Amino acid sequence: MTYKEVAHTNGYEFTQGGGYELPTYPFVPPPEIGSGAPARHPIVIVGGGITGLTLACSLARLGVPAILIDEDDTVGVKGASSRGICYTQKSLEIFERLGIYEHIAAKGVQWSVGRTYAGHDEVYSFDLRQQGGYRLSQQPPFINIQQFYIEAFLVDRINALGHVQLRWRNRLTAFEQDEHGALLSIETPAGAYQVRAEHVIDATGSASPLRKWLQVPFDSKRGDDRWCIADVRFTTRPPQERHTWIEAPFNENRAVWQHLMGDDVWRIDYQMAPNADPAYVSREDVVRERLARQFGPEVEVEIVWVGPYAYRSECVHAMRHGRVFFMGDSAKVVSPFGARGGNTGVADADNLAWKLAAVMRGRAAPALLESYGDERLEAARENVRVTNRTARFLRPADGIERTYRNAAIALAKRHAFARPLINTGRMAVANPYTRSRACLYGEGSAAGQSVQNVAFAWADGREGRLNQLLDWAAGDLLLLCFGPLSRADRKRLAGLSATAPLRVVQVVGADDAAQCLEHVRDLKGALRDACQAAAGGWALVRPDAYLAAHGRAVNADLVQAIGLALGLTGVNA
Ligand SMILES: Cc1cc2nc3c(=O)[nH]c(=O)nc-3n(C[C@H](O)[C@H](O)[C@H](O)COP(=O)(O)OP(=O)(O)OC[C@H]3O[C@@H](n4cnc5c(N)ncnc54)[C@H](O)[C@@H]3O)c2cc1C
C-alpha cells in the first residue's frame, strides 16, 4: 500500500524578536536520483531532530552505515528554534560518549539549585548536587543549552565520523513495507527517488507522517493550558538557579519559569489564561509589558525569540511496527515540565543504536531488537504519567484538584513534609527498565538500572571513567569483575570472551594484586557503587551504560545473562 502525502505543522506560528541564527546545510543531490532501481540501505533514519541525530551519531561511532533524511536544511525548527533547554546527566553522559559533551559544557550553563515560589514565598527548593543520585557521575546534574546547539554539534560530529550520510531537504512522502523490506519515496529539490531499507527509524517528531500512514494506535490527551516563551537578554542578571513560580504575582497568579541558557539568554516561560489568543500574547508590546511587570519598568530587555505554545500528551501502544521503530516525539509526546521530551528521545536513540549495531554486525540476534520496545515503552509511559501529573498540578481542574493544590501550597509554606507535594515538574532521570527481556532480574537485583559515568584509576594510575571502558568495548558487552578471581574463574572468563562479544575487566582495590591484564583500580569504590555490585561479584554493563545483570559467582547465571543481553536466549528469543 502507498500512502498520500500529509501536511506538516510544528505548532508554532507566531514569533517576535531578532531570532536565532541557525546553521544551514547544503542540499546534495542523492546518487539514487536518475537511477532506475531503488538503492538498498540497511538503516534509514527519517528525521534529523535531536533524536534522529543522536541515533545517527551513535551508529556512526560504531561504524554502522545508515542514511538520515530530513525535509529541512537546518537544525532546530525553522522559525521556532527555541525548544528544549534542560539536558539531564544521562543525556550528558551519552553526549560524552558521542564526543560532543565538551562543546555542550562550554556553551551551556550548569545548574543544580531549583527554587519554587508561590506569591512572594519560597515554598520549595532543592540542590541536586546534594542528592546522592547525582554524585557519582563525571557529568553535572543538568546543563541548560538551546536544543539547536546540541543538534548542530551532532551534525558536525556525524560528518567527521563518516559512515552515516545526512541528506538535507529530503522529504519522506510515501512508505510501504512487506516481509522483504521497506520502500521509501523521497522528494528533493532535484526530483524524487526511492530507497529500500531493512530497518526504518521514525524520528519525525510529534507530527509523524509514518504514524498516520501506518495507523499506529496511540493514547492522546490534550489540555487547555496555554504558555508563552520569551527568550531574552537583560541588563540585570537574575540568579543562575532554576526559579519557578506556581503563582506569580506579576503574571496574574499564574505560573512562570525562569532559566539561563547559552549566550547569556534567559528563557522566561509564562502560563497564560486558557482562552488566551496566541497572536496577542506574543505581540512585542505585550511581551515587553509582561517582562516589565516581572523585572521592573527600568529593565532593558533584548527580545531574542518569542513563541506561544500549548501541549498534549501522547504515547504509542508499541514502539515498533514491522520494520519501523518509533522514537522521540514520534513515539510519545509529553508536556515540557521536567525536561522529559528531548532527553527521553536521546535515551531512545542510545538504546536502539547499540542493539541495531550489534545485530547488523552479527554480534547479537535480531530478537534483541524487541527489547527496545520493552524498555523504551516502559520509559515512555512513565514519562507521560509523571508529566501529566505536573500538568494537572499547574492547571488543576476546578473542584477537588484545585482544593488539593491550594492546600498543598498553604501547607508547604509552613511545613517541610508538604513540600514534596509541590509539583512544578519532576526533573527527568535515567528511566530504569524493570521488565526487559534483555535483563536478568534476581532478587534485589539492580538489573535495568543506568550506570553513571564514574571515575576509577587505570592500571598506570591515570584517571579514567566508565565511558572510556565502554569506548574500549566498542559496542560489545562489558563485564566488570570486582575483586580477586580464582584460576577456574579466569579460565571460564577467557572462554566466554573468546566466544561471545564480551570484554572482561577486573576491578581491584588500591593495594590488591591484579590477576588480569585488563584491570582498573576502583580507589573509592565508586565503580562498585554505581554498578550496585557486591565485593567478589560481577556486573554486566551494556553499551548504553545500563546494567544487564549482576551476580556473585562466575556461573550459569552469567552465561544466561550474556545470552539474554544479546537476544540469543530467553523466553521470547
Ligand atoms: C517549549 C518547549 C520546551 C521544551 N523543553 C525541553 C527541555 O528543556 N528538555 C527536553 O529534553 N525537551 C524539551 N522539550 C521537548 C523537545 O523539544 C522535544 O521532545 C524534541 O524536540 C523531540 O525531538 P525529536 O527529534 O523526536 O523530534 P523533532 O525535534 O520534532 O524533529 C523531527 C525532525 O523530523 C523532520 N521531519 C518531519 N517530517 C519529515 C518527513 N516527512 N521527511 C523528512 N523529515 C521529516 C523535521 O524536519 C525535524 O527535523 C521542549 C519542547 C517545547 C515545545
Coordinates of C-alpha atoms and ligand atoms in Angstrom, one line a residue, residues 8 12 46-53 69-72 74-77 82-87 91 147 151 168 170-173 203-209 213 229 267 269 309-310 327-330 332 334-336 338-345, ligand 1:
H8 CA 3.1 19.1 8.5
Y12 CA 4.4 27.4 16.3
V46 CA 13.7 9.7 8.9
G47 CA 14.0 13.0 10.8
G48 CA 17.1 14.9 11.9
G49 CA 15.9 16.4 15.2
I50 CA 17.8 15.7 18.4
T51 CA 16.6 12.1 18.4
G52 CA 17.4 11.1 14.9
L53 CA 20.8 12.8 15.0
I69 CA 16.8 12.2 5.6
D70 CA 15.4 15.4 6.8
E71 CA 12.9 17.7 5.0
D72 CA 14.6 20.8 6.3
T74 CA 18.8 23.3 9.4
V75 CA 18.7 22.2 13.0
G76 CA 16.0 23.3 15.4
V77 CA 12.7 24.1 13.8
S82 CA 13.7 27.7 20.8
R83 CA 12.5 24.4 22.3
G84 CA 14.4 22.2 24.7
I85 CA 16.8 23.8 27.1
C86 CA 17.5 21.4 30.1
Y87 CA 19.6 18.4 29.5
S91 CA 21.9 12.7 28.2
Q147 CA 18.4 22.5 21.7
E151 CA 21.8 19.2 17.2
W168 CA 19.0 17.6 3.9
N170 CA 14.9 15.1 1.5
R171 CA 11.3 14.6 2.5
L172 CA 9.6 11.2 3.0
T173 CA 6.4 11.3 1.1
A203 CA 12.3 10.2 14.3
T204 CA 10.0 12.7 12.6
G205 CA 8.6 14.2 15.8
S206 CA 5.1 14.8 17.1
A207 CA 3.5 15.2 13.6
S208 CA 5.0 11.9 12.4
P209 CA 3.6 11.0 9.0
W213 CA 0.1 6.2 7.4
I229 CA 8.0 31.7 25.9
R267 CA 14.1 31.6 28.9
D269 CA 8.1 31.0 30.2
Y309 CA 2.6 27.0 22.7
A310 CA 0.1 24.5 24.0
M327 CA 11.5 7.1 18.8
G328 CA 11.5 10.5 20.3
D329 CA 8.3 12.6 19.8
S330 CA 7.0 10.2 17.2
K332 CA 5.4 9.8 22.8
V334 CA 5.0 15.0 26.8
S335 CA 4.5 18.4 28.3
P336 CA 7.8 20.3 28.7
G338 CA 10.7 18.3 33.9
A339 CA 12.6 18.2 30.6
R340 CA 11.5 14.8 29.5
G341 CA 10.8 15.2 25.8
G342 CA 14.2 15.6 24.2
N343 CA 16.1 13.8 27.0
T344 CA 14.0 10.7 26.5
G345 CA 14.4 10.9 22.7
Ligands
LIG1 C1 8.6 24.9 24.8 C2 9.3 23.6 24.8 C3 10.3 23.4 25.8 C4 10.9 22.2 25.8 N1 11.9 22.0 26.8 C5 12.5 20.8 26.8 C6 13.6 20.6 27.7 O1 14.0 21.5 28.4 N2 14.3 19.4 27.7 C7 13.9 18.4 26.8 O2 14.5 17.4 26.9 N3 12.9 18.6 26.0 C8 12.2 19.7 25.9 N4 11.2 19.9 25.0 C9 10.8 18.8 24.1 C10 11.8 18.6 23.0 O3 11.9 19.9 22.3 C11 11.2 17.5 22.0 O4 10.8 16.4 22.7 C12 12.3 17.2 21.0 O5 12.5 18.2 20.1 C13 11.8 15.9 20.2 O6 12.8 15.6 19.3 P1 12.6 14.7 18.0 O7 14.0 14.5 17.4 O8 12.0 13.4 18.5 O9 11.6 15.4 17.1 P2 11.8 16.9 16.4 O10 12.7 17.7 17.1 O11 10.4 17.4 16.1 O12 12.5 16.5 15.0 C14 11.8 15.9 13.9 C15 12.5 16.1 12.6 O13 11.9 15.3 11.6 C16 11.9 16.1 10.4 N5 10.8 15.6 9.6 C17 9.4 15.6 9.9 N6 8.7 15.0 8.9 C18 9.6 14.6 7.9 C19 9.4 14.0 6.7 N7 8.2 13.6 6.2 N8 10.6 13.7 5.9 C20 11.8 14.1 6.4 N9 12.0 14.7 7.6 C21 10.9 15.0 8.4 C22 11.8 17.5 10.8 O14 12.3 18.4 9.9 C23 12.6 17.5 12.1 O15 13.9 17.9 11.9 C24 10.5 21.1 24.9 C25 9.6 21.4 24.0 C26 8.9 22.6 23.9 C27 7.9 22.8 22.9

